[in-house]
Amino acid sequence: MSNTCHESMTDEHRRHFTVTPPNLGESKHNPTTAWNCYLRELSKQKKYQEALTVYRHMLRSSFFPNTFTFPVLLKSCALLSLPLTGSQLHAHVIRTGSQPDPYTHSSLISMYSKSSLPHFARKVFDEQSLNLTISYNAMISGYSSNSIFPEAVNIFREMRREMRVSVNSVTMLGLVSGITLPNHLNIGACLHACAFTLGFDSDLSVANSFLTMYVKCGEVEYARQLFDEIPVKDLITWNAMISGYAQNGHARRVLEIYNEMKKVNGVKPDPVTLLGVLCSCANLGAQGIGREVERKIEQFGFHSNSFLMNALINMYARCGNLVRAREVFDCMDEKKKSVVSWTAIIGGYGIHGEGEIAVELFDEMVRSGVRPDRTVFVTVLSACSHAGLTEKGLEYFDEMERKFGLQPGPEHYSCLVDLLGRAGRLKEAMNQIESMKVKPDGAVWGALLGACKIHRNVELAEVAFQHVIELEPTNIGYYVLLSNVYSDAKNLDGILRVRVMMRDRKLRKDPGISYLEYKGKMHLFYSGDTNHPQSKEIYRMLGELENLVKEIHQPDHKCQGRSEEQLTGAGVHSEKLAIAFGLLNTRSGTDITVMKNLRVCVDCHVFIKLVSKIVDRQFIVRDATRFHHFRNGVCSCKDYW
DNA sequence: ATAGGGTTAG
């Protein structure tokens, strides 16, 4: 806290403040300076709203803002996204002098840019006769953050032509942060070379920003190379790499690197680190590690971070522990429950097939005054379609625009098509696609294709496939789906055609992988796998189970699900191996939770159902789209084909 | 003037 003060800051003022204002007393400073110090202190403590209030008090007490007052206030407006207040301040600035000082000038540019008003920012930029480096930097990063990259480059070129101003590392940061798409990679690499020649690459923050750039361009391996080349890493370096792996689905790599980080002295994980780790636990289904992270959250006192709580809810739900997910959700401070928190818990019930609860929660959310967004609609619509709540889903789709003013996008139409399609209303689904105002994407046609698989409609499947493959030619899942449609129709030619198509396009079906967490370790199984140390026992157990299953079940739909095996030429399916491993190693009475990267195959689905009857255990299987709870010969999912 | 972050069907 500053030691400066001013007489006229009365108790009347103080009553409004949470941070103690400077002491009254014998200040020899310029009165405005005391206010400025106070404002800076508030800004440091991220009390931006309060800083603006203090400013109003300041004006009311007839103190005039100066050069050091405005940047702090403008920053507050930028971070609170209050462009109106910001432009009022702009007017005040103009009133105090003809040309703002460099700091105020760059703060104005930054304020407009952060309020997504880059044109206003540019106007401020152009009005100044002689711009300095900081104004150039503000303008460049403004264009970058508003994804107007070409203009950022233009300003950069202009800057390099100007002899008066020099480029510095902040200039690089601004430029690099604008490169967020794979097709910008070339420019990014040029910039990297440029930074190297200018000697900025040794600046850690610049190196970190290049690392992030490679991640955003989808070049994780390249990012890793850069990561390894950085001699002294800081927390941001680690976090960038961790969330880089997390966002690109390399969950195992995240855990590896997190362990490495823990060994380094002087670097402590912060909320961003743990967020990346939790996200990966959710993808992997690694509940054990997720629990460890939760303990760390407690330990470090990050409990009030709502980002982390949302990630925790998501992690537990996706690891099959709905009960704990719900506990975390219920324990959250009501005020901190954002639409994201609701989405996480609604989605959790959705993937577990508990559509009714998902729907109730959605209504409760609306009642509690949280405005639904587009994402939560995707979640609730899919929850409805998994649970067969067709009418309810249609109702929501309708309300979306009518009641909440949200335009449905392709992602909502794919849910709608899925909803109608699963219910067998293929014709209506097709009509919906045709009536779409936005262009259907691959997922929309993919949902139709999926519905055709369930309801065995070869003709429509071919139409949907044609469309989907045009939009997503390398998505292997759709080839497999069509092949399965042919397989159900016993259309061998069709299967062959798909196989040829895949060969021509050099596409190979991903291997199916099943795994489960046991004693804190992941045990991984491929189909036909014999590498596991317990392999012999696993196969012996499976043999026994197959025999028992045969006694109580005569397969009446042998042909189904075969084509996947034909595409891979695989042996015993991975999910069976994982189930057998679980039975061998866990006590009776405990649930067995298995994760599978693709969909559970139909044969295995039947098999697991029957096994759950024989051994009296609950099996929880997570596949690519949802959870299956097998108990006593029944599965929780209502629509498995 | 400044690098890292939560929720999303098929």
XYZ file of C-alpha atoms (C1' of nucleotides) in Angstrom:
651
model
C 0.000 0.000 0.000
C 1.279 3.403 -0.865
C 2.378 5.722 1.858
C 1.064 8.816 0.119
C -2.207 10.329 1.098
C -4.514 13.217 0.771
C -6.541 15.285 3.139
C -9.703 15.386 1.160
C -10.208 11.663 0.959
C -12.768 11.640 3.702
C -14.370 8.869 5.650
C -17.331 9.374 3.404
C -15.208 8.145 0.534
C -13.693 5.286 2.429
C -16.993 3.756 3.259
C -17.306 2.670 -0.354
C -13.937 1.000 -0.585
C -12.783 -2.464 0.314
C -9.119 -1.604 0.000
C -8.005 0.848 2.648
C -7.361 4.184 0.978
C -4.140 6.047 1.735
C -3.941 7.423 5.263
C -4.971 10.902 6.003
C -2.111 12.990 7.160
C 0.614 15.322 6.312
C 1.148 14.615 2.649
C 3.593 16.776 0.793
C 2.740 15.225 -2.538
C 0.724 16.549 -5.372
C -2.879 15.663 -4.426
C -3.590 13.875 -7.657
C -0.588 11.636 -7.089
C -2.215 10.197 -3.987
C -5.266 9.242 -5.998
C -3.095 7.763 -8.727
C -1.198 5.611 -6.269
C -4.453 4.395 -4.875
C -5.799 3.586 -8.335
C -2.635 1.667 -9.179
C -2.943 -0.344 -5.991
C -6.544 -1.243 -6.832
C -5.555 -2.257 -10.331
C -2.773 -4.446 -8.966
C -5.344 -6.203 -6.823
C -7.577 -6.615 -9.873
C -10.311 -4.482 -8.309
C -11.130 -2.777 -11.562
C -14.718 -1.944 -10.822
C -13.671 -0.242 -7.658
C -10.971 1.719 -9.474
C -13.658 3.248 -11.655
C -15.741 4.119 -8.618
C -12.772 5.778 -7.006
C -12.254 7.800 -10.170
C -15.812 9.130 -9.892
C -15.164 10.158 -6.308
C -12.025 11.842 -7.445
C -13.851 13.938 -10.006
C -16.559 14.784 -7.537
C -13.922 16.067 -5.148
C -12.631 18.287 -7.968
C -9.304 16.634 -8.522
C -8.146 16.509 -12.076
C -6.832 13.360 -13.626
C -3.413 13.531 -15.221
C -1.103 11.484 -17.434
C -0.740 8.812 -14.784
C -4.432 8.487 -14.062
C -5.788 7.490 -17.452
C -3.784 4.349 -18.299
C -4.948 2.640 -15.114
C -8.576 3.531 -15.722
C -8.483 2.583 -19.391
C -7.058 -0.774 -18.476
C -9.931 -1.300 -16.057
C -12.459 -0.534 -18.783
C -10.689 -2.883 -21.173
C -10.709 -5.766 -18.727
C -14.298 -5.206 -17.647
C -15.261 -4.694 -21.297
C -16.920 -1.354 -20.683
C -16.296 0.434 -23.985
C -18.820 3.140 -23.134
C -17.066 4.129 -19.950
C -13.851 3.855 -21.928
C -15.016 6.302 -24.550
C -16.149 8.720 -21.825
C -12.628 8.571 -20.493
C -11.403 9.163 -24.024
C -13.448 12.361 -24.026
C -11.866 13.376 -20.716
C -8.443 12.749 -22.227
C -9.227 14.989 -25.172
C -10.406 17.699 -22.807
C -7.119 17.690 -20.883
C -4.917 18.360 -23.923
C -4.660 18.193 -27.677
C -2.457 15.110 -27.958
C -2.440 12.414 -25.305
C 0.884 11.371 -23.839
C 2.323 8.094 -25.185
C 1.129 5.954 -22.287
C -2.417 7.215 -22.372
C -2.393 6.951 -26.147
C -1.380 3.305 -26.188
C -3.825 2.540 -23.383
C -6.619 4.034 -25.451
C -5.692 1.849 -28.419
C -5.541 -1.186 -26.192
C -8.853 -0.374 -24.525
C -10.706 -0.126 -27.841
C -9.008 -3.252 -29.156
C -9.917 -5.296 -26.108
C -13.514 -4.135 -26.464
C -13.500 -5.577 -29.995
C -13.543 -2.131 -31.565
C -10.362 -2.231 -33.655
C -11.602 0.527 -35.969
C -11.851 2.943 -33.077
C -8.408 1.878 -31.993
C -7.098 2.602 -35.468
C -8.682 6.020 -35.413
C -6.857 6.861 -32.206
C -3.673 5.490 -33.733
C -4.013 7.604 -36.877
C -4.829 10.789 -34.997
C -1.432 10.866 -33.359
C 1.190 12.531 -35.540
C 4.217 10.684 -34.198
C 3.551 7.228 -32.865
C 6.034 5.561 -30.561
C 6.883 1.915 -30.189
C 4.296 1.343 -27.483
C 1.486 2.690 -29.661
C 2.622 0.548 -32.571
C 2.732 -2.442 -30.264
C -0.744 -1.736 -28.934
C -2.118 -1.414 -32.452
C -0.429 -4.604 -33.641
C -1.637 -6.664 -30.736
C -5.074 -5.081 -31.155
C -5.351 -6.277 -34.726
C -3.966 -9.665 -33.789
C -6.372 -10.271 -30.966
C -9.270 -9.261 -33.173
C -8.011 -11.720 -35.797
C -7.264 -9.096 -38.419
C -3.850 -10.465 -39.037
C -3.054 -8.816 -42.403
C -3.513 -5.375 -40.869
C -1.243 -6.319 -37.977
C 1.428 -7.205 -40.507
C 0.867 -3.916 -42.357
C 1.429 -1.929 -39.191
C 4.504 -4.018 -38.485
C 5.903 -3.218 -41.958
C 5.195 0.446 -41.481
C 6.907 0.295 -38.148
C 10.034 -1.196 -39.645
C 10.145 1.530 -42.305
C 9.974 4.217 -39.650
C 13.509 4.898 -38.476
C 12.408 6.592 -35.263
C 10.742 3.580 -33.736
C 12.353 0.324 -32.839
C 10.839 -3.125 -32.796
C 11.068 -4.878 -29.439
C 10.018 -8.186 -28.029
C 6.533 -6.965 -27.173
C 6.051 -6.238 -30.874
C 6.837 -9.882 -31.553
C 4.422 -11.033 -28.858
C 1.629 -9.046 -30.441
C 2.249 -10.441 -33.876
C 2.744 -14.035 -32.848
C -0.414 -14.147 -30.758
C -2.392 -13.424 -33.918
C -1.331 -16.664 -35.554
C -3.954 -19.122 -34.489
C -4.799 -21.203 -37.534
C -2.968 -24.019 -39.290
C -2.910 -22.131 -42.587
C -0.964 -19.310 -40.986
C 1.852 -21.663 -40.170
C 4.059 -20.402 -42.987
C 3.874 -16.814 -41.841
C 4.474 -18.040 -38.317
C 7.636 -19.838 -39.322
C 8.838 -16.684 -41.144
C 8.198 -14.660 -38.037
C 10.088 -17.168 -35.995
C 13.051 -16.786 -38.354
C 12.680 -13.025 -38.152
C 12.653 -13.095 -34.356
C 15.757 -15.242 -34.488
C 17.654 -12.752 -36.665
C 16.612 -9.860 -34.483
C 17.701 -11.765 -31.414
C 14.320 -11.818 -29.686
C 14.034 -15.578 -29.609
C 16.100 -15.744 -26.451
C 13.437 -13.719 -24.646
C 11.454 -16.282 -22.697
C 8.084 -14.663 -23.249
C 8.722 -14.585 -26.999
C 9.786 -18.214 -26.991
C 6.633 -19.077 -25.043
C 4.447 -17.284 -27.519
C 6.028 -19.190 -30.419
C 5.446 -22.412 -28.538
C 1.765 -21.555 -28.208
C 1.645 -20.570 -31.841
C 2.841 -24.000 -32.961
C 0.279 -25.608 -30.681
C -2.536 -23.555 -32.162
C -1.382 -24.410 -35.661
C -1.691 -28.071 -34.749
C 2.074 -28.652 -34.809
C 2.404 -30.134 -31.339
C 5.544 -32.046 -32.167
C 7.195 -28.882 -33.356
C 6.082 -27.136 -30.196
C 7.679 -29.937 -28.215
C 10.972 -29.451 -30.064
C 10.931 -25.797 -29.184
C 10.001 -26.682 -25.614
C 13.022 -28.960 -25.334
C 15.270 -26.224 -26.698
C 14.248 -23.677 -24.076
C 17.000 -23.929 -21.465
C 15.277 -22.271 -18.507
C 11.526 -22.757 -18.557
C 9.029 -20.863 -16.474
C 5.548 -21.830 -15.391
C 4.058 -20.436 -18.578
C 6.341 -22.601 -20.701
C 5.204 -25.698 -18.860
C 1.570 -24.694 -18.971
C 1.687 -23.908 -22.669
C 3.063 -27.358 -23.386
C 0.646 -29.092 -21.038
C -2.455 -27.400 -22.376
C -1.065 -27.785 -25.884
C -1.015 -31.537 -25.479
C -4.356 -31.451 -23.685
C -6.117 -29.493 -26.423
C -4.780 -31.774 -29.118
C -5.934 -34.875 -27.305
C -2.490 -36.183 -26.325
C -3.685 -36.989 -22.853
C -0.914 -39.426 -21.990
C 1.700 -36.887 -22.944
C 0.081 -34.418 -20.577
C 0.483 -36.758 -17.663
C 4.077 -37.512 -18.646
C 5.052 -33.894 -18.814
C 3.155 -33.046 -15.636
C 5.211 -35.639 -13.807
C 8.369 -34.173 -15.285
C 7.338 -30.738 -14.130
C 6.768 -31.911 -10.584
C 10.438 -32.945 -10.436
C 11.701 -29.469 -11.314
C 12.551 -27.283 -8.360
C 11.072 -23.842 -8.189
C 8.119 -24.523 -10.469
C 4.805 -25.082 -8.744
C 1.627 -25.986 -10.617
C -0.998 -23.265 -10.712
C -4.690 -23.434 -11.705
C -3.865 -23.383 -15.410
C -1.572 -26.389 -15.044
C -4.137 -28.389 -13.125
C -6.813 -27.458 -15.621
C -4.818 -29.014 -18.445
C -4.183 -32.114 -16.380
C -7.850 -32.501 -15.392
C -8.942 -32.110 -18.968
C -6.646 -34.966 -19.963
C -7.843 -37.126 -17.110
C -11.353 -36.579 -18.407
C -10.355 -37.698 -21.884
C -8.446 -40.714 -20.675
C -10.857 -41.707 -17.960
C -8.020 -41.546 -15.462
C -9.995 -40.998 -12.314
C -7.139 -41.913 -10.013
C -4.938 -39.119 -11.260
C -7.941 -36.810 -11.326
C -8.497 -37.453 -7.633
C -4.876 -36.628 -6.956
C -5.363 -33.336 -8.741
C -8.412 -32.625 -6.630
C -6.295 -33.098 -3.516
C -3.750 -30.669 -4.939
C -6.520 -28.140 -5.540
C -7.463 -28.374 -1.866
C -3.871 -28.219 -0.772
C -3.040 -25.115 -2.794
C -6.308 -23.404 -1.947
C -7.561 -23.139 -5.515
C -10.994 -24.177 -4.358
C -12.714 -20.990 -5.380
C -11.462 -21.156 -8.954
C -14.579 -21.925 -10.953
C -12.604 -22.974 -14.030
C -11.120 -25.752 -11.953
C -14.441 -26.769 -10.426
C -16.015 -27.022 -13.872
C -13.137 -29.145 -15.071
C -13.494 -31.357 -11.985
C -17.187 -31.926 -12.644
C -16.397 -32.816 -16.210
C -13.548 -35.110 -15.210
C -15.604 -37.102 -12.693
C -18.545 -37.390 -15.057
C -16.370 -38.624 -17.892
C -14.597 -41.067 -15.625
C -17.898 -42.670 -14.726
C -18.240 -41.163 -11.250
C -21.464 -39.204 -11.601
C -22.016 -39.166 -7.869
C -18.816 -37.287 -7.183
C -19.419 -34.994 -10.166
C -22.746 -34.052 -8.672
C -21.218 -33.472 -5.245
C -18.692 -31.050 -6.674
C -21.445 -29.272 -8.567
C -23.692 -29.032 -5.510
C -20.862 -27.755 -3.350
C -20.112 -24.917 -5.708
C -21.022 -21.440 -4.607
C -24.357 -20.591 -6.278
C -22.891 -17.360 -7.572
C -20.028 -19.162 -9.235
C -22.167 -21.609 -11.167
C -21.877 -20.356 -14.698
C -23.498 -21.770 -17.783
C -20.316 -23.803 -18.212
C -20.784 -25.492 -14.828
C -24.347 -26.375 -15.730
C -23.206 -27.651 -19.106
C -20.657 -29.906 -17.445
C -23.172 -31.538 -15.102
C -25.961 -31.730 -17.695
C -23.542 -33.316 -20.129
C -22.485 -35.717 -17.417
C -26.018 -37.025 -16.956
C -26.415 -36.984 -20.726
C -23.554 -39.337 -21.493
C -24.735 -41.660 -18.753
C -28.133 -41.945 -20.410
C -29.918 -40.095 -17.573
C -31.854 -37.822 -19.893
C -34.635 -37.029 -17.436
C -32.241 -35.643 -14.866
C -30.366 -33.729 -17.559
C -33.606 -32.103 -18.662
C -34.599 -31.259 -15.096
C -31.235 -29.653 -14.486
C -31.568 -27.620 -17.641
C -34.919 -26.251 -16.512
C -33.522 -25.574 -13.074
C -30.677 -23.641 -14.657
C -33.076 -21.445 -16.584
C -35.152 -20.887 -13.443
C -32.052 -19.874 -11.516
C -31.541 -17.077 -13.999
C -28.564 -18.407 -15.928
C -28.981 -17.700 -19.619
C -28.456 -20.785 -21.755
C -25.919 -20.498 -24.554
C -25.443 -22.423 -27.771
C -23.186 -24.987 -26.178
C -25.560 -26.001 -23.429
C -28.238 -26.540 -26.064
C -25.965 -28.942 -27.894
C -25.489 -30.781 -24.632
C -29.118 -30.960 -23.599
C -30.274 -31.919 -27.090
C -27.860 -34.787 -27.205
C -28.901 -35.847 -23.715
C -32.477 -36.027 -25.006
C -31.575 -38.083 -28.013
C -29.521 -40.592 -26.023
C -32.389 -41.092 -23.626
C -35.045 -41.275 -26.332
C -36.745 -38.079 -25.163
C -37.599 -37.092 -28.706
C -40.505 -34.762 -28.016
C -38.694 -32.964 -25.232
C -35.704 -32.452 -27.506
C -37.834 -31.060 -30.312
C -39.382 -28.683 -27.828
C -35.978 -27.394 -26.764
C -34.855 -26.984 -30.338
C -37.905 -24.865 -30.960
C -37.485 -22.806 -27.785
C -33.908 -22.097 -28.602
C -34.735 -19.409 -31.099
C -38.236 -18.482 -29.969
C -37.557 -18.095 -26.281
C -33.846 -17.437 -26.044
C -33.100 -15.778 -29.366
C -30.313 -18.182 -30.252
C -29.886 -19.046 -33.912
C -29.401 -22.798 -34.314
C -26.113 -23.615 -36.013
C -25.072 -26.782 -37.826
C -24.074 -28.327 -34.487
C -27.675 -28.005 -33.292
C -29.055 -29.379 -36.511
C -26.848 -32.424 -36.159
C -28.424 -33.007 -32.751
C -31.876 -32.493 -34.211
C -31.185 -34.959 -37.004
C -29.791 -37.398 -34.457
C -32.904 -36.936 -32.310
C -35.326 -37.554 -35.168
C -33.131 -40.188 -36.722
C -32.837 -42.347 -33.618
C -36.610 -42.207 -33.288
C -36.868 -43.602 -36.804
C -38.238 -40.381 -38.281
C -35.738 -40.364 -41.121
C -37.944 -38.527 -43.544
C -38.446 -35.621 -41.129
C -34.729 -35.570 -40.448
C -34.054 -35.273 -44.163
C -36.606 -32.455 -44.449
C -34.933 -30.591 -41.631
C -31.584 -30.774 -43.388
C -33.110 -29.449 -46.560
C -34.747 -26.553 -44.763
C -31.565 -25.432 -43.013
C -30.600 -21.803 -43.394
C -26.955 -22.527 -42.715
C -24.910 -24.953 -44.763
C -25.000 -28.438 -43.249
C -21.609 -29.651 -42.086
C -20.235 -33.164 -41.951
C -21.757 -33.848 -38.561
C -25.291 -33.188 -39.822
C -25.001 -35.733 -42.596
C -23.073 -37.988 -40.265
C -25.974 -37.997 -37.820
C -28.290 -38.989 -40.638
C -25.901 -41.746 -41.648
C -25.849 -42.981 -38.062
C -29.640 -43.046 -37.993
C -29.644 -45.018 -41.248
C -27.420 -47.577 -39.593
C -29.854 -48.026 -36.709
C -32.885 -48.253 -38.946
C -31.191 -50.129 -41.771
C -31.934 -47.726 -44.571
C -29.342 -48.431 -47.234
C -30.626 -45.976 -49.822
C -30.650 -42.931 -47.585
C -27.353 -44.025 -46.051
C -25.742 -43.795 -49.467
C -27.066 -40.274 -49.961
C -25.849 -39.178 -46.533
C -22.493 -40.815 -47.115
C -22.039 -39.004 -50.404
C -22.503 -35.686 -48.664
C -20.506 -36.450 -45.589
C -17.523 -37.700 -47.510
C -17.416 -34.583 -49.597
C -17.134 -32.517 -46.442
C -14.904 -34.789 -44.408
C -13.092 -37.128 -46.788
C -10.633 -38.392 -44.204
C -13.015 -39.154 -41.347
C -12.650 -42.880 -41.043
C -15.676 -43.323 -38.829
C -18.082 -42.612 -41.651
C -16.560 -45.290 -43.898
C -16.921 -47.792 -41.094
C -20.516 -46.722 -40.543
C -21.456 -47.214 -44.202
C -19.667 -50.519 -44.254
C -21.751 -51.593 -41.276
C -24.931 -50.547 -43.045
C -23.966 -52.819 -45.950
C -23.012 -55.525 -43.548
C -26.488 -55.515 -41.970
C -28.013 -55.647 -45.417
C -25.679 -58.524 -46.288
C -24.449 -56.436 -49.193
C -20.946 -57.798 -49.735
C -20.354 -55.652 -52.804
C -20.982 -52.576 -50.752
C -18.524 -53.616 -48.077
C -15.952 -54.260 -50.763
C -16.557 -50.868 -52.365
C -15.997 -49.125 -49.048
C -12.846 -51.067 -48.486
C -11.499 -50.121 -51.913
C -12.386 -46.497 -51.299
C -10.488 -46.533 -48.046
C -7.501 -48.177 -49.654
C -7.444 -45.643 -52.492
C -7.479 -42.806 -50.015
C -4.873 -44.515 -47.882
C -7.147 -44.519 -44.854
C -6.816 -47.145 -42.186
C -9.285 -47.790 -39.462
C -7.911 -46.819 -36.064
C -7.183 -49.825 -33.933
C -9.753 -50.369 -31.211
C -8.264 -49.857 -27.773
C -9.814 -50.672 -24.427
C -8.251 -49.857 -21.122
C -8.938 -49.591 -17.463
C -7.342 -48.044 -14.456
C -6.107 -50.557 -11.936
C -4.021 -49.705 -8.880
C -3.317 -46.256 -10.274
C -2.039 -47.595 -13.575
C -3.641 -47.796 -16.986
C -3.860 -51.248 -18.522
C -4.186 -51.079 -22.264
C -5.539 -53.738 -24.609
C -5.619 -53.919 -28.397
C -7.776 -56.463 -30.140
C -6.004 -59.779 -30.355
C -3.460 -58.466 -27.868
C -1.162 -61.035 -26.282
C 1.395 -58.670 -24.802
C -0.133 -58.232 -21.403
C 1.725 -60.082 -18.625
C -1.513 -61.753 -17.580
C -2.403 -62.629 -21.151
C -2.644 -66.393 -20.588
C -5.055 -66.097 -17.680
C -7.108 -63.501 -19.504
C -7.653 -65.764 -22.496
C -8.405 -68.735 -20.280
C -11.015 -66.727 -18.428
C -12.509 -65.469 -21.678
C -12.788 -69.043 -22.956
C -14.734 -69.999 -19.851
C -16.998 -66.995 -20.138
C -17.714 -67.673 -23.807
C -18.801 -71.166 -22.899
C -21.084 -69.974 -20.134
C -22.551 -67.331 -22.403
C -23.266 -69.841 -25.125
C -25.311 -71.896 -22.701
C -27.785 -69.119 -22.059
C -27.789 -67.387 -25.396
C -28.339 -68.480 -28.978
C -27.154 -65.681 -31.219
C -29.960 -64.585 -33.497
C -28.151 -61.792 -35.256
C -24.769 -63.252 -36.009
C -24.017 -61.017 -38.917
C -24.130 -57.753 -37.065
C -20.982 -55.953 -36.176
C -18.901 -58.339 -38.234
C -17.736 -55.851 -40.782
C -15.562 -54.010 -38.312
C -13.610 -57.152 -37.798
C -13.390 -57.599 -41.528
C -11.975 -54.119 -41.891
C -9.269 -54.692 -39.336
C -8.792 -58.404 -39.506
C -8.593 -58.293 -35.750
C -8.769 -61.094 -33.247
C -10.515 -61.077 -29.898
C -11.984 -57.659 -29.323
C -10.202 -55.368 -26.955
C -13.247 -54.750 -24.765
C -13.500 -58.434 -23.942
C -9.858 -58.542 -22.933
C -10.294 -55.544 -20.669
C -13.403 -57.045 -19.064
C -11.604 -60.295 -18.384
C -8.652 -58.423 -16.896
C -11.018 -56.572 -14.610
C -12.689 -59.765 -13.458
C -9.358 -61.386 -12.745
C -8.019 -58.553 -10.657
C -10.874 -57.047 -8.722
C -12.889 -58.341 -5.805
C -16.464 -59.354 -6.353
C -18.876 -56.570 -5.619
C -16.748 -53.829 -7.138
C -17.735 -52.201 -10.400
C -15.490 -52.569 -13.411
C -15.035 -49.455 -15.507
C -13.624 -49.859 -19.001
C -12.854 -47.202 -21.577
C -12.959 -47.777 -25.304
C -11.734 -45.342 -27.930
C -14.316 -46.332 -30.581
C -17.877 -47.538 -30.219
C -18.488 -50.740 -28.378
C -19.098 -53.386 -31.000
C -22.479 -55.086 -31.026
C -21.137 -58.556 -30.324
C -19.269 -57.307 -27.301
C -22.312 -55.385 -26.140
C -24.326 -58.588 -26.083
C -21.447 -60.472 -24.522
C -20.949 -57.995 -21.695
C -24.660 -57.917 -20.978
C -24.710 -61.663 -20.547
C -21.541 -61.719 -18.491
C -23.045 -59.124 -16.166
C -25.838 -61.582 -15.515
C -23.564 -64.543 -14.934
C -21.048 -62.936 -12.612
C -23.379 -60.497 -10.881
C -21.208 -57.444 -11.353
C -21.763 -54.032 -12.758
C -19.697 -53.143 -15.814
C -19.402 -49.508 -16.759
C -18.152 -49.049 -20.295
C -17.374 -45.692 -21.815
C -17.155 -45.676 -25.554
C -16.621 -42.907 -28.069
C -20.048 -41.390 -27.509
C -21.424 -42.389 -24.119
C -21.505 -44.681 -21.123
C -23.087 -48.090 -20.928
C -24.004 -49.462 -17.521
C -24.372 -53.230 -17.613
C -26.043 -54.869 -14.688
C -27.923 -58.084 -14.307
C -28.129 -58.770 -18.027
C -29.405 -55.326 -18.955
C -27.707 -52.256 -20.406
C -28.713 -48.724 -19.538
C -28.709 -47.608 -23.162
C -32.031 -47.871 -24.861
C -31.110 -47.798 -28.507
C -28.141 -50.007 -29.149
C -28.447 -51.723 -32.450
C 2.277 -2.184 -25.039
C 2.917 -8.512 -22.867
C 3.203 -15.560 -23.618
C -0.617 -20.303 -20.654
C -7.109 -21.537 -19.077
C -13.400 -24.495 -18.179
C -18.486 -26.680 -21.212
C -19.934 -29.322 -27.225
C -23.192 -33.802 -30.565
C -21.602 -37.758 -34.598
